[in-house]
């Protein structure tokens, strides 16, 4: 078939071979710059495939994020909101991150994942400008979670270290020092970077289409989880009834998706290894706090990254 994985993959191999590349200590995951954003080589195929074959339905909901900004927390919350009265998921100890696929990355490891999806709920790390046209053209809803850039970088740094320790083919690699990784992040050459451009694409979309694109921050979600769970439920078209509020359903969802709870779930034997991907599920729950950058970044690093954030975000009018 014209749209088969093989045909599309041939077509894109050529395109991918012409893209700007970046030196990386991990040759199998060489980064390429595609339409302004940096992705590991092997994800580009997934991205290309999605843009050709993915057909969004108007009832679909997409959870979008830059990596390490709270994707899995948002997955858990949206999943719990959507399935709160669905018997199929009631009492399940399956991790939401296994049920809600991150389309382009999970696809790389398991191409059938999108055929087998159980719910109209998907996640993606693609910037708004690279979403499959069918998503942009449809009436589906998009939730974007964003996080303070220093904390995002620090979370990414620790995640990368964990990857190096757990993934067999990366174990012997001497990776970049912190200074280099930091510089790359600031220059936009990190996974799905530039961070600031990624955020900007969704911020603009949320201003243009407020009924379709809901923009929230990790920090807001942390400071008022219950309030945002209610807002999310409303945005998703599943507001809590008076009866549910009286039964503390929103509060129960907050507890069910707490950092501690998700971490314990991810440590259950049946959830330990991820069905799609390289890394254990528990690696997605490290600390879950605001301001951990204070334990890693130097004063100079803070100064330079804050300046970039100010330059890039001032005009958008939002703050962390
Ligand atoms: P830290 O590394 O700072 O701990 P992602 O899901 O996009 O990969 O983001 C991972 C980050 O979200 C990690 O940050 C992780 O601890 C944090 N996180 C995951 N679940 C959370 C929760 N329920 N509450 C708060 N933070 C959470």
PDB file of N, CA and C in Angstrom, residues 73 76-78 80-81 221-230 232 240 248-262:
ATOM      1  N   UNK A  73       2.391  13.056  34.298  1.00  0.00           N
ATOM      2  CA  UNK A  73       1.418  13.530  35.291  1.00  0.00           C
ATOM      3  C   UNK A  73       0.130  13.937  34.575  1.00  0.00           C
ATOM      4  N   UNK A  76      -1.743  10.978  33.389  1.00  0.00           N
ATOM      5  CA  UNK A  76      -2.465  10.317  34.474  1.00  0.00           C
ATOM      6  C   UNK A  76      -3.747  11.079  34.812  1.00  0.00           C
ATOM      7  N   UNK A  77      -3.652  12.381  34.873  1.00  0.00           N
ATOM      8  CA  UNK A  77      -4.833  13.184  35.227  1.00  0.00           C
ATOM      9  C   UNK A  77      -5.904  13.100  34.144  1.00  0.00           C
ATOM     10  N   UNK A  78      -5.494  13.302  32.900  1.00  0.00           N
ATOM     11  CA  UNK A  78      -6.468  13.285  31.805  1.00  0.00           C
ATOM     12  C   UNK A  78      -7.090  11.893  31.669  1.00  0.00           C
ATOM     13  N   UNK A  80      -7.465   9.691  34.089  1.00  0.00           N
ATOM     14  CA  UNK A  80      -8.378   9.460  35.212  1.00  0.00           C
ATOM     15  C   UNK A  80      -9.677  10.238  35.043  1.00  0.00           C
ATOM     16  N   UNK A  81      -9.576  11.435  34.506  1.00  0.00           N
ATOM     17  CA  UNK A  81     -10.777  12.233  34.265  1.00  0.00           C
ATOM     18  C   UNK A  81     -11.655  11.534  33.227  1.00  0.00           C
ATOM     19  N   UNK A 221      -0.157  23.737  38.038  1.00  0.00           N
ATOM     20  CA  UNK A 221      -0.752  22.442  38.362  1.00  0.00           C
ATOM     21  C   UNK A 221      -0.315  21.987  39.753  1.00  0.00           C
ATOM     22  N   UNK A 222       0.931  22.270  40.099  1.00  0.00           N
ATOM     23  CA  UNK A 222       1.455  21.912  41.425  1.00  0.00           C
ATOM     24  C   UNK A 222       0.757  22.735  42.524  1.00  0.00           C
ATOM     25  N   UNK A 223       0.572  24.024  42.244  1.00  0.00           N
ATOM     26  CA  UNK A 223       0.078  24.872  43.332  1.00  0.00           C
ATOM     27  C   UNK A 223      -1.426  24.734  43.531  1.00  0.00           C
ATOM     28  N   UNK A 224      -2.156  24.303  42.510  1.00  0.00           N
ATOM     29  CA  UNK A 224      -3.600  24.158  42.667  1.00  0.00           C
ATOM     30  C   UNK A 224      -4.072  22.960  41.838  1.00  0.00           C
ATOM     31  N   UNK A 225      -3.625  21.787  42.227  1.00  0.00           N
ATOM     32  CA  UNK A 225      -3.930  20.594  41.430  1.00  0.00           C
ATOM     33  C   UNK A 225      -5.436  20.378  41.313  1.00  0.00           C
ATOM     34  N   UNK A 226      -6.134  20.512  42.421  1.00  0.00           N
ATOM     35  CA  UNK A 226      -7.585  20.282  42.408  1.00  0.00           C
ATOM     36  C   UNK A 226      -8.297  21.254  41.465  1.00  0.00           C
ATOM     37  N   UNK A 227      -7.945  22.528  41.569  1.00  0.00           N
ATOM     38  CA  UNK A 227      -8.566  23.541  40.708  1.00  0.00           C
ATOM     39  C   UNK A 227      -8.335  23.213  39.236  1.00  0.00           C
ATOM     40  N   UNK A 228      -7.105  22.792  38.911  1.00  0.00           N
ATOM     41  CA  UNK A 228      -6.808  22.499  37.509  1.00  0.00           C
ATOM     42  C   UNK A 228      -7.416  21.191  37.031  1.00  0.00           C
ATOM     43  N   UNK A 229      -7.605  20.263  37.932  1.00  0.00           N
ATOM     44  CA  UNK A 229      -8.290  19.030  37.545  1.00  0.00           C
ATOM     45  C   UNK A 229      -9.723  19.365  37.131  1.00  0.00           C
ATOM     46  N   UNK A 230     -10.341  20.272  37.858  1.00  0.00           N
ATOM     47  CA  UNK A 230     -11.714  20.666  37.497  1.00  0.00           C
ATOM     48  C   UNK A 230     -11.740  21.417  36.171  1.00  0.00           C
ATOM     49  N   UNK A 232      -9.528  21.157  33.772  1.00  0.00           N
ATOM     50  CA  UNK A 232      -9.211  20.186  32.729  1.00  0.00           C
ATOM     51  C   UNK A 232     -10.446  19.377  32.345  1.00  0.00           C
ATOM     52  N   UNK A 240     -17.263  17.723  36.218  1.00  0.00           N
ATOM     53  CA  UNK A 240     -17.763  16.935  37.350  1.00  0.00           C
ATOM     54  C   UNK A 240     -19.171  17.383  37.702  1.00  0.00           C
ATOM     55  N   UNK A 248     -16.449  13.632  46.319  1.00  0.00           N
ATOM     56  CA  UNK A 248     -14.995  13.901  46.286  1.00  0.00           C
ATOM     57  C   UNK A 248     -14.269  13.220  45.128  1.00  0.00           C
ATOM     58  N   UNK A 249     -14.961  13.054  44.012  1.00  0.00           N
ATOM     59  CA  UNK A 249     -14.299  12.429  42.860  1.00  0.00           C
ATOM     60  C   UNK A 249     -13.072  13.230  42.394  1.00  0.00           C
ATOM     61  N   UNK A 250     -13.184  14.565  42.281  1.00  0.00           N
ATOM     62  CA  UNK A 250     -11.985  15.310  41.849  1.00  0.00           C
ATOM     63  C   UNK A 250     -10.809  15.121  42.817  1.00  0.00           C
ATOM     64  N   UNK A 251     -11.101  15.133  44.125  1.00  0.00           N
ATOM     65  CA  UNK A 251     -10.034  14.951  45.128  1.00  0.00           C
ATOM     66  C   UNK A 251      -9.383  13.572  44.980  1.00  0.00           C
ATOM     67  N   UNK A 252     -10.226  12.578  44.697  1.00  0.00           N
ATOM     68  CA  UNK A 252      -9.681  11.219  44.559  1.00  0.00           C
ATOM     69  C   UNK A 252      -8.763  11.116  43.351  1.00  0.00           C
ATOM     70  N   UNK A 253      -9.112  11.842  42.298  1.00  0.00           N
ATOM     71  CA  UNK A 253      -8.257  11.830  41.103  1.00  0.00           C
ATOM     72  C   UNK A 253      -6.907  12.480  41.409  1.00  0.00           C
ATOM     73  N   UNK A 254      -6.940  13.578  42.151  1.00  0.00           N
ATOM     74  CA  UNK A 254      -5.692  14.250  42.532  1.00  0.00           C
ATOM     75  C   UNK A 254      -4.793  13.288  43.304  1.00  0.00           C
ATOM     76  N   UNK A 255      -5.386  12.571  44.263  1.00  0.00           N
ATOM     77  CA  UNK A 255      -4.606  11.636  45.084  1.00  0.00           C
ATOM     78  C   UNK A 255      -4.076  10.480  44.241  1.00  0.00           C
ATOM     79  N   UNK A 256      -4.936   9.973  43.391  1.00  0.00           N
ATOM     80  CA  UNK A 256      -4.548   8.841  42.555  1.00  0.00           C
ATOM     81  C   UNK A 256      -3.363   9.195  41.653  1.00  0.00           C
ATOM     82  N   UNK A 257      -3.285  10.459  41.263  1.00  0.00           N
ATOM     83  CA  UNK A 257      -2.226  10.897  40.343  1.00  0.00           C
ATOM     84  C   UNK A 257      -1.097  11.618  41.070  1.00  0.00           C
ATOM     85  N   UNK A 258      -1.048  11.514  42.379  1.00  0.00           N
ATOM     86  CA  UNK A 258       0.020  12.200  43.110  1.00  0.00           C
ATOM     87  C   UNK A 258       1.360  11.562  42.737  1.00  0.00           C
ATOM     88  N   UNK A 259       2.409  12.328  42.936  1.00  0.00           N
ATOM     89  CA  UNK A 259       3.752  11.839  42.615  1.00  0.00           C
ATOM     90  C   UNK A 259       4.016  10.495  43.301  1.00  0.00           C
ATOM     91  N   UNK A 260       3.726  10.442  44.611  1.00  0.00           N
ATOM     92  CA  UNK A 260       3.998   9.218  45.373  1.00  0.00           C
ATOM     93  C   UNK A 260       3.243   8.009  44.826  1.00  0.00           C
ATOM     94  N   UNK A 261       1.983   8.264  44.516  1.00  0.00           N
ATOM     95  CA  UNK A 261       1.137   7.182  44.022  1.00  0.00           C
ATOM     96  C   UNK A 261       1.610   6.649  42.674  1.00  0.00           C
ATOM     97  N   UNK A 262       1.909   7.578  41.772  1.00  0.00           N
ATOM     98  CA  UNK A 262       2.360   7.146  40.443  1.00  0.00           C
ATOM     99  C   UNK A 262       3.702   6.435  40.544  1.00  0.00           C
TER     100      UNK A 262
END
